[in-house]
PDB file of C-alpha atoms in Angstrom:
ATOM      1  CA  MET X 162      23.833  25.787 -15.202  1.00  0.00           C
ATOM      2  CA  ILE X 163      22.311  23.130 -17.445  1.00  0.00           C
ATOM      3  CA  ASP X 164      19.029  23.827 -18.882  1.00  0.00           C
ATOM      4  CA  HIS X 165      16.535  21.333 -19.603  1.00  0.00           C
ATOM      5  CA  GLU X 166      12.746  21.306 -20.048  1.00  0.00           C
ATOM      6  CA  VAL X 167      10.038  19.036 -18.779  1.00  0.00           C
ATOM      7  CA  LEU X 168       7.372  17.235 -21.238  1.00  0.00           C
ATOM      8  CA  ARG X 169       4.561  15.619 -20.261  1.00  0.00           C
ATOM      9  CA  VAL X 170       3.874  11.823 -22.387  1.00  0.00           C
ATOM     10  CA  PHE X 171       0.843  10.080 -22.562  1.00  0.00           C
ATOM     11  CA  CYS X 172      -1.362  12.186 -21.122  1.00  0.00           C
ATOM     12  CA  GLY X 173      -4.659  11.813 -20.988  1.00  0.00           C
ATOM     13  CA  PRO X 174      -7.529  12.800 -24.046  1.00  0.00           C
ATOM     14  CA  ASP X 175      -8.425  15.904 -21.732  1.00  0.00           C
ATOM     15  CA  GLY X 176      -4.649  16.656 -21.674  1.00  0.00           C
ATOM     16  CA  ALA X 177      -3.632  15.415 -17.509  1.00  0.00           C
ATOM     17  CA  HIS X 178      -1.284  13.203 -16.122  1.00  0.00           C
ATOM     18  CA  GLY X 179       1.309  11.950 -18.484  1.00  0.00           C
ATOM     19  CA  ASN X 180       5.015  11.270 -17.504  1.00  0.00           C
ATOM     20  CA  ARG X 181       7.549  13.653 -16.703  1.00  0.00           C
ATOM     21  CA  LEU X 182      10.228  13.613 -18.969  1.00  0.00           C
ATOM     22  CA  GLY X 183      13.252  15.318 -18.470  1.00  0.00           C
ATOM     23  CA  VAL X 184      14.810  17.097 -22.047  1.00  0.00           C
ATOM     24  CA  VAL X 185      18.427  18.397 -22.228  1.00  0.00           C
ATOM     25  CA  ARG X 186      18.103  20.290 -25.933  1.00  0.00           C
ATOM     26  CA  ASP X 187      21.763  20.688 -26.245  1.00  0.00           C
ATOM     27  CA  GLY X 188      23.289  17.416 -25.376  1.00  0.00           C
ATOM     28  CA  ALA X 189      26.599  19.233 -26.159  1.00  0.00           C
ATOM     29  CA  ALA X 190      26.878  21.045 -23.063  1.00  0.00           C
ATOM     30  CA  VAL X 191      27.106  17.878 -21.152  1.00  0.00           C
ATOM     31  CA  PRO X 192      29.598  15.254 -22.121  1.00  0.00           C
ATOM     32  CA  GLY X 193      29.919  11.844 -21.255  1.00  0.00           C
ATOM     33  CA  GLU X 194      27.441   8.603 -20.180  1.00  0.00           C
ATOM     34  CA  ALA X 195      28.998   9.606 -16.239  1.00  0.00           C
ATOM     35  CA  ARG X 196      28.305  13.430 -16.385  1.00  0.00           C
ATOM     36  CA  ARG X 197      24.661  12.335 -18.048  1.00  0.00           C
ATOM     37  CA  GLN X 198      23.940   9.850 -15.767  1.00  0.00           C
ATOM     38  CA  ALA X 199      24.453  12.990 -12.708  1.00  0.00           C
ATOM     39  CA  VAL X 200      22.599  14.818 -14.169  1.00  0.00           C
ATOM     40  CA  ALA X 201      19.533  12.595 -14.854  1.00  0.00           C
ATOM     41  CA  ARG X 202      19.865  11.460 -11.596  1.00  0.00           C
ATOM     42  CA  GLU X 203      19.896  14.768 -10.176  1.00  0.00           C
ATOM     43  CA  LEU X 204      16.914  15.545 -11.948  1.00  0.00           C
ATOM     44  CA  GLY X 205      15.138  12.474 -10.910  1.00  0.00           C
ATOM     45  CA  PHE X 206      12.842  12.062 -13.601  1.00  0.00           C
ATOM     46  CA  SER X 207      11.930   8.345 -14.647  1.00  0.00           C
ATOM     47  CA  GLU X 208      13.774   9.306 -17.831  1.00  0.00           C
ATOM     48  CA  THR X 209      15.474  12.156 -19.250  1.00  0.00           C
ATOM     49  CA  ILE X 210      16.792  12.681 -22.622  1.00  0.00           C
ATOM     50  CA  PHE X 211      19.996  14.136 -23.839  1.00  0.00           C
ATOM     51  CA  ILE X 212      19.512  15.583 -27.775  1.00  0.00           C
ATOM     52  CA  ASP X 213      22.688  15.042 -29.621  1.00  0.00           C
ATOM     53  CA  ASP X 214      21.524  16.005 -33.034  1.00  0.00           C
ATOM     54  CA  ALA X 215      17.967  17.632 -33.357  1.00  0.00           C
ATOM     55  CA  GLY X 216      17.786  17.314 -37.476  1.00  0.00           C
ATOM     56  CA  ARG X 217      18.461  14.118 -37.282  1.00  0.00           C
ATOM     57  CA  GLY X 218      16.197  13.054 -34.204  1.00  0.00           C
ATOM     58  CA  ALA X 219      19.736  12.156 -32.610  1.00  0.00           C
ATOM     59  CA  ILE X 220      18.580  11.206 -28.953  1.00  0.00           C
ATOM     60  CA  ASP X 221      20.385   9.706 -25.490  1.00  0.00           C
ATOM     61  CA  ILE X 222      18.071   8.140 -22.512  1.00  0.00           C
ATOM     62  CA  TYR X 223      19.277   8.497 -19.314  1.00  0.00           C
ATOM     63  CA  THR X 224      17.030   7.033 -16.061  1.00  0.00           C
ATOM     64  CA  PRO X 225      18.223   8.454 -12.797  1.00  0.00           C
ATOM     65  CA  SER X 226      20.270   5.022 -12.204  1.00  0.00           C
ATOM     66  CA  ALA X 227      20.869   3.728 -15.973  1.00  0.00           C
ATOM     67  CA  ARG X 228      21.271   4.563 -19.648  1.00  0.00           C
ATOM     68  CA  LEU X 229      18.987   2.442 -21.663  1.00  0.00           C
ATOM     69  CA  PRO X 230      19.302   2.258 -25.632  1.00  0.00           C
ATOM     70  CA  PHE X 231      15.384   2.335 -26.100  1.00  0.00           C
ATOM     71  CA  ALA X 232      12.313   3.612 -24.301  1.00  0.00           C
ATOM     72  CA  GLY X 233       9.361   4.304 -24.870  1.00  0.00           C
ATOM     73  CA  HIS X 234       8.119   7.993 -23.333  1.00  0.00           C
ATOM     74  CA  PRO X 235      11.314   9.480 -23.978  1.00  0.00           C
ATOM     75  CA  CYS X 236      10.872   8.503 -27.811  1.00  0.00           C
ATOM     76  CA  VAL X 237       7.212   9.900 -28.274  1.00  0.00           C
ATOM     77  CA  GLY X 238       8.563  12.725 -26.293  1.00  0.00           C
ATOM     78  CA  ALA X 239      11.182  13.596 -28.387  1.00  0.00           C
ATOM     79  CA  ALA X 240       9.871  13.109 -31.625  1.00  0.00           C
ATOM     80  CA  TRP X 241       6.644  15.276 -30.625  1.00  0.00           C
ATOM     81  CA  LEU X 242       9.223  18.137 -30.238  1.00  0.00           C
ATOM     82  CA  LEU X 243      11.523  17.588 -32.434  1.00  0.00           C
ATOM     83  CA  GLY X 244       9.103  16.890 -35.314  1.00  0.00           C
ATOM     84  CA  VAL X 245      11.511  14.630 -37.221  1.00  0.00           C
ATOM     85  CA  PRO X 246      10.366  11.657 -39.418  1.00  0.00           C
ATOM     86  CA  ALA X 247      12.586   9.243 -37.103  1.00  0.00           C
ATOM     87  CA  LEU X 248      14.880   9.032 -34.625  1.00  0.00           C
ATOM     88  CA  VAL X 249      18.342   7.750 -33.313  1.00  0.00           C
ATOM     89  CA  THR X 250      18.605   5.674 -30.641  1.00  0.00           C
ATOM     90  CA  ALA X 251      21.174   3.608 -29.326  1.00  0.00           C
ATOM     91  CA  ALA X 252      18.709   0.634 -30.058  1.00  0.00           C
ATOM     92  CA  GLY X 253      18.813   1.866 -33.826  1.00  0.00           C
ATOM     93  CA  PRO X 254      16.308   4.346 -35.663  1.00  0.00           C
ATOM     94  CA  VAL X 255      12.886   4.368 -34.767  1.00  0.00           C
ATOM     95  CA  ASP X 256      10.323   5.703 -37.478  1.00  0.00           C
ATOM     96  CA  VAL X 257       7.795   8.894 -36.327  1.00  0.00           C
ATOM     97  CA  ARG X 258       4.792   9.597 -37.861  1.00  0.00           C
ATOM     98  CA  ARG X 259       1.736  11.404 -36.370  1.00  0.00           C
ATOM     99  CA  ASP X 260      -1.997  11.425 -36.563  1.00  0.00           C
ATOM    100  CA  GLY X 261      -4.138  14.676 -35.306  1.00  0.00           C
ATOM    101  CA  ASP X 262      -3.011  14.648 -31.518  1.00  0.00           C
ATOM    102  CA  LEU X 263      -1.097  11.737 -31.374  1.00  0.00           C
ATOM    103  CA  THR X 264       2.703  11.098 -32.154  1.00  0.00           C
ATOM    104  CA  TRP X 265       3.800   7.431 -32.740  1.00  0.00           C
ATOM    105  CA  ILE X 266       7.041   5.631 -32.853  1.00  0.00           C
ATOM    106  CA  ALA X 267       7.874   2.285 -34.219  1.00  0.00           C
ATOM    107  CA  GLY X 268      10.406  -0.195 -32.167  1.00  0.00           C
ATOM    108  CA  ARG X 269      10.799  -3.838 -31.210  1.00  0.00           C
ATOM    109  CA  ALA X 270      10.474  -5.878 -28.356  1.00  0.00           C
ATOM    110  CA  GLU X 271      13.526  -6.952 -28.198  1.00  0.00           C
ATOM    111  CA  TRP X 272      14.442  -3.191 -27.526  1.00  0.00           C
ATOM    112  CA  ALA X 273      12.516  -2.822 -24.564  1.00  0.00           C
ATOM    113  CA  PRO X 274      14.632  -3.719 -21.514  1.00  0.00           C
ATOM    114  CA  GLY X 275      13.505  -6.239 -19.102  1.00  0.00           C
ATOM    115  CA  ARG X 276      10.425  -6.177 -17.916  1.00  0.00           C
ATOM    116  CA  THR X 277       7.145  -8.649 -16.001  1.00  0.00           C
ATOM    117  CA  LEU X 278       4.276  -8.838 -17.315  1.00  0.00           C
ATOM    118  CA  ARG X 279       1.585  -9.758 -14.728  1.00  0.00           C
ATOM    119  CA  GLU X 280      -1.442 -10.764 -15.540  1.00  0.00           C
ATOM    120  CA  TYR X 281      -4.178  -9.365 -12.674  1.00  0.00           C
ATOM    121  CA  GLY X 282      -7.789 -10.751 -12.801  1.00  0.00           C
ATOM    122  CA  SER X 283      -9.694  -7.279 -12.646  1.00  0.00           C
ATOM    123  CA  ALA X 284      -8.437  -3.590 -12.925  1.00  0.00           C
ATOM    124  CA  GLY X 285      -9.721  -2.955  -9.577  1.00  0.00           C
ATOM    125  CA  VAL X 286      -7.099  -5.233  -8.424  1.00  0.00           C
ATOM    126  CA  VAL X 287      -4.345  -3.557 -10.158  1.00  0.00           C
ATOM    127  CA  ASP X 288      -5.416  -0.048  -8.343  1.00  0.00           C
ATOM    128  CA  ALA X 289      -5.499  -1.648  -4.971  1.00  0.00           C
ATOM    129  CA  LEU X 290      -1.386  -3.295  -5.488  1.00  0.00           C
ATOM    130  CA  PRO X 291       0.921  -1.838  -3.341  1.00  0.00           C
ATOM    131  CA  VAL X 292       4.307  -0.565  -4.346  1.00  0.00           C
ATOM    132  CA  PRO X 293       6.545  -4.224  -4.686  1.00  0.00           C
ATOM    133  CA  PRO X 294       9.847  -3.983  -2.604  1.00  0.00           C
ATOM    134  CA  PRO X 295      12.909  -3.403  -5.230  1.00  0.00           C
ATOM    135  CA  GLY X 296      14.216  -5.764  -7.366  1.00  0.00           C
ATOM    136  CA  GLU X 297      12.636  -6.386 -10.387  1.00  0.00           C
ATOM    137  CA  TRP X 298      10.437  -4.293 -12.695  1.00  0.00           C
ATOM    138  CA  ILE X 299       6.734  -5.396 -12.825  1.00  0.00           C
ATOM    139  CA  TYR X 300       4.129  -4.236 -15.118  1.00  0.00           C
ATOM    140  CA  ALA X 301       1.147  -5.354 -13.492  1.00  0.00           C
ATOM    141  CA  TRP X 302      -2.424  -5.179 -15.726  1.00  0.00           C
ATOM    142  CA  ALA X 303      -5.318  -6.205 -16.342  1.00  0.00           C
ATOM    143  CA  TRP X 304      -8.543  -6.034 -19.143  1.00  0.00           C
ATOM    144  CA  GLU X 305     -10.942  -3.622 -18.645  1.00  0.00           C
ATOM    145  CA  ASP X 306     -12.792  -4.284 -21.781  1.00  0.00           C
ATOM    146  CA  GLU X 307     -10.534  -7.371 -23.923  1.00  0.00           C
ATOM    147  CA  PRO X 308     -12.664  -7.092 -26.486  1.00  0.00           C
ATOM    148  CA  SER X 309     -11.963  -3.906 -27.184  1.00  0.00           C
ATOM    149  CA  GLY X 310      -8.631  -3.926 -25.957  1.00  0.00           C
ATOM    150  CA  ARG X 311      -8.898  -1.366 -23.365  1.00  0.00           C
ATOM    151  CA  VAL X 312      -5.903  -2.691 -20.406  1.00  0.00           C
ATOM    152  CA  ARG X 313      -5.373  -1.020 -17.298  1.00  0.00           C
ATOM    153  CA  ALA X 314      -2.272  -0.866 -15.774  1.00  0.00           C
ATOM    154  CA  ARG X 315       0.652   0.137 -13.560  1.00  0.00           C
ATOM    155  CA  GLY X 316       4.167   0.385 -13.626  1.00  0.00           C
ATOM    156  CA  PHE X 317       7.010  -0.769 -10.645  1.00  0.00           C
ATOM    157  CA  PRO X 318      10.341  -0.367 -11.757  1.00  0.00           C
ATOM    158  CA  GLY X 319      12.165  -1.963  -8.831  1.00  0.00           C
ATOM    159  CA  ARG X 320      15.468  -0.385  -9.287  1.00  0.00           C
ATOM    160  CA  GLY X 321      15.265   1.197  -5.734  1.00  0.00           C
ATOM    161  CA  ASP X 322      16.336   4.841  -7.425  1.00  0.00           C
ATOM    162  CA  GLY X 323      13.812   7.137  -6.257  1.00  0.00           C
ATOM    163  CA  ILE X 324      10.934   5.886  -8.767  1.00  0.00           C
ATOM    164  CA  ASP X 325       8.911   3.389  -7.118  1.00  0.00           C
ATOM    165  CA  GLU X 326       6.146   4.096  -9.885  1.00  0.00           C
ATOM    166  CA  ASP X 327       5.945   4.919 -13.375  1.00  0.00           C
ATOM    167  CA  GLU X 328       3.405   7.125 -14.270  1.00  0.00           C
ATOM    168  CA  ALA X 329       3.211   5.520 -17.990  1.00  0.00           C
ATOM    169  CA  THR X 330       5.857   3.464 -19.558  1.00  0.00           C
ATOM    170  CA  GLY X 331       6.020   2.872 -23.339  1.00  0.00           C
ATOM    171  CA  ALA X 332       8.470   0.167 -23.310  1.00  0.00           C
ATOM    172  CA  ALA X 333       6.152  -1.787 -21.115  1.00  0.00           C
ATOM    173  CA  ALA X 334       3.035  -1.718 -23.579  1.00  0.00           C
ATOM    174  CA  LEU X 335       5.418  -2.228 -26.489  1.00  0.00           C
ATOM    175  CA  LEU X 336       5.632  -5.856 -24.981  1.00  0.00           C
ATOM    176  CA  LEU X 337       2.438  -6.515 -23.549  1.00  0.00           C
ATOM    177  CA  THR X 338       1.450  -5.902 -27.095  1.00  0.00           C
ATOM    178  CA  ALA X 339       3.848  -7.981 -27.886  1.00  0.00           C
ATOM    179  CA  ARG X 340       2.797 -10.830 -26.173  1.00  0.00           C
ATOM    180  CA  LEU X 341      -1.158 -10.090 -27.278  1.00  0.00           C
ATOM    181  CA  GLY X 342      -0.267  -9.670 -31.041  1.00  0.00           C
ATOM    182  CA  ARG X 343      -3.277  -6.721 -31.016  1.00  0.00           C
ATOM    183  CA  PRO X 344      -3.784  -3.206 -30.482  1.00  0.00           C
ATOM    184  CA  LEU X 345      -4.291  -1.681 -27.258  1.00  0.00           C
ATOM    185  CA  VAL X 346      -5.439   1.504 -25.461  1.00  0.00           C
ATOM    186  CA  VAL X 347      -3.934   1.110 -21.712  1.00  0.00           C
ATOM    187  CA  THR X 348      -4.477   3.284 -18.824  1.00  0.00           C
ATOM    188  CA  GLN X 349      -1.340   3.557 -16.576  1.00  0.00           C
ATOM    189  CA  GLY X 350      -1.214   5.467 -13.376  1.00  0.00           C
ATOM    190  CA  ARG X 351      -3.567   8.273 -12.528  1.00  0.00           C
ATOM    191  CA  GLY X 352      -4.553   8.500 -16.043  1.00  0.00           C
ATOM    192  CA  SER X 353      -2.032   8.460 -18.496  1.00  0.00           C
ATOM    193  CA  GLN X 354      -3.015   6.568 -22.167  1.00  0.00           C
ATOM    194  CA  ILE X 355      -0.762   4.506 -23.770  1.00  0.00           C
ATOM    195  CA  MET X 356      -2.078   3.511 -27.790  1.00  0.00           C
ATOM    196  CA  THR X 357       0.124   0.450 -29.317  1.00  0.00           C
ATOM    197  CA  ALA X 358      -0.566  -1.347 -32.371  1.00  0.00           C
ATOM    198  CA  PRO X 359       1.186  -4.500 -33.834  1.00  0.00           C
ATOM    199  CA  LEU X 360       3.191  -4.070 -37.381  1.00  0.00           C
ATOM    200  CA  PRO X 361       4.053  -6.378 -40.271  1.00  0.00           C
ATOM    201  CA  GLY X 362       7.879  -7.256 -39.706  1.00  0.00           C
ATOM    202  CA  GLY X 363       7.899  -7.734 -36.148  1.00  0.00           C
ATOM    203  CA  LEU X 364       7.323  -4.025 -35.113  1.00  0.00           C
ATOM    204  CA  ILE X 365       5.223  -2.289 -32.883  1.00  0.00           C
ATOM    205  CA  GLU X 366       3.962   1.116 -32.428  1.00  0.00           C
ATOM    206  CA  VAL X 367       3.298   2.992 -29.405  1.00  0.00           C
ATOM    207  CA  ALA X 368       1.649   6.633 -29.423  1.00  0.00           C
ATOM    208  CA  GLY X 369       0.423   9.074 -26.955  1.00  0.00           C
ATOM    209  CA  ARG X 370       0.002  12.815 -26.544  1.00  0.00           C
ATOM    210  CA  VAL X 371       2.636  15.322 -25.262  1.00  0.00           C
ATOM    211  CA  ARG X 372       2.314  18.360 -23.576  1.00  0.00           C
ATOM    212  CA  ARG X 373       4.901  20.936 -22.434  1.00  0.00           C
ATOM    213  CA  ASP X 374       5.361  21.138 -18.486  1.00  0.00           C
ATOM    214  CA  GLY X 375       7.550  23.868 -18.116  1.00  0.00           C
ATOM    215  CA  PRO X 376      11.452  24.975 -18.249  1.00  0.00           C
ATOM    216  CA  GLY X 377      13.830  24.595 -15.549  1.00  0.00           C
ATOM    217  CA  GLN X 378      18.033  24.366 -14.403  1.00  0.00           C
ATOM    218  CA  THR X 379      20.385  22.401 -12.577  1.00  0.00           C
ATOM    219  CA  GLY X 380      23.747  22.121 -11.800  1.00  0.00           C
TER     220      GLY X 380
END
């Protein structure tokens, strides 16, 4: 049996909601991409991480159907859990900082998997959207309050792997921040919250609150 734990990443201010993240602390117990992919598929979270070196912050990220070089909610969750100053991902080093109950990570737009960023006229329109058919990763968003940078968003991975809607998507919020060039506070899914801020040199910070959701086992 393979032990894992579950975190909720990008929780709301009250600690509710957040996107569930599978964490296999003993990455050595699951060697090879094929086996890791099988475990991620069995767990069925939008992403699962395998920790290959806790001291260095080295992680390996999988959806139920693909390996990712970088993703937002796995990096924020790993940074919170490991307490390291930086992570090592397949995309590159990811700096980490903490501010109160927020954990911040810094990444680049070119690291993020492709998304279609689709703007709508109001938060109500976004709320009413049906889940689109598979085929395209769509990040639907609208301004809730443009002057203050508040955004309403929903994420539809479109991979056909059982994740019809992503509760909170750090990489998509990073891409939207790169496009708009300003800090954002994004409410996604049922009530998850993502904070972002552009930095000099093309880096973009993504932050959220993390909570534990319990341990588990899988074959």
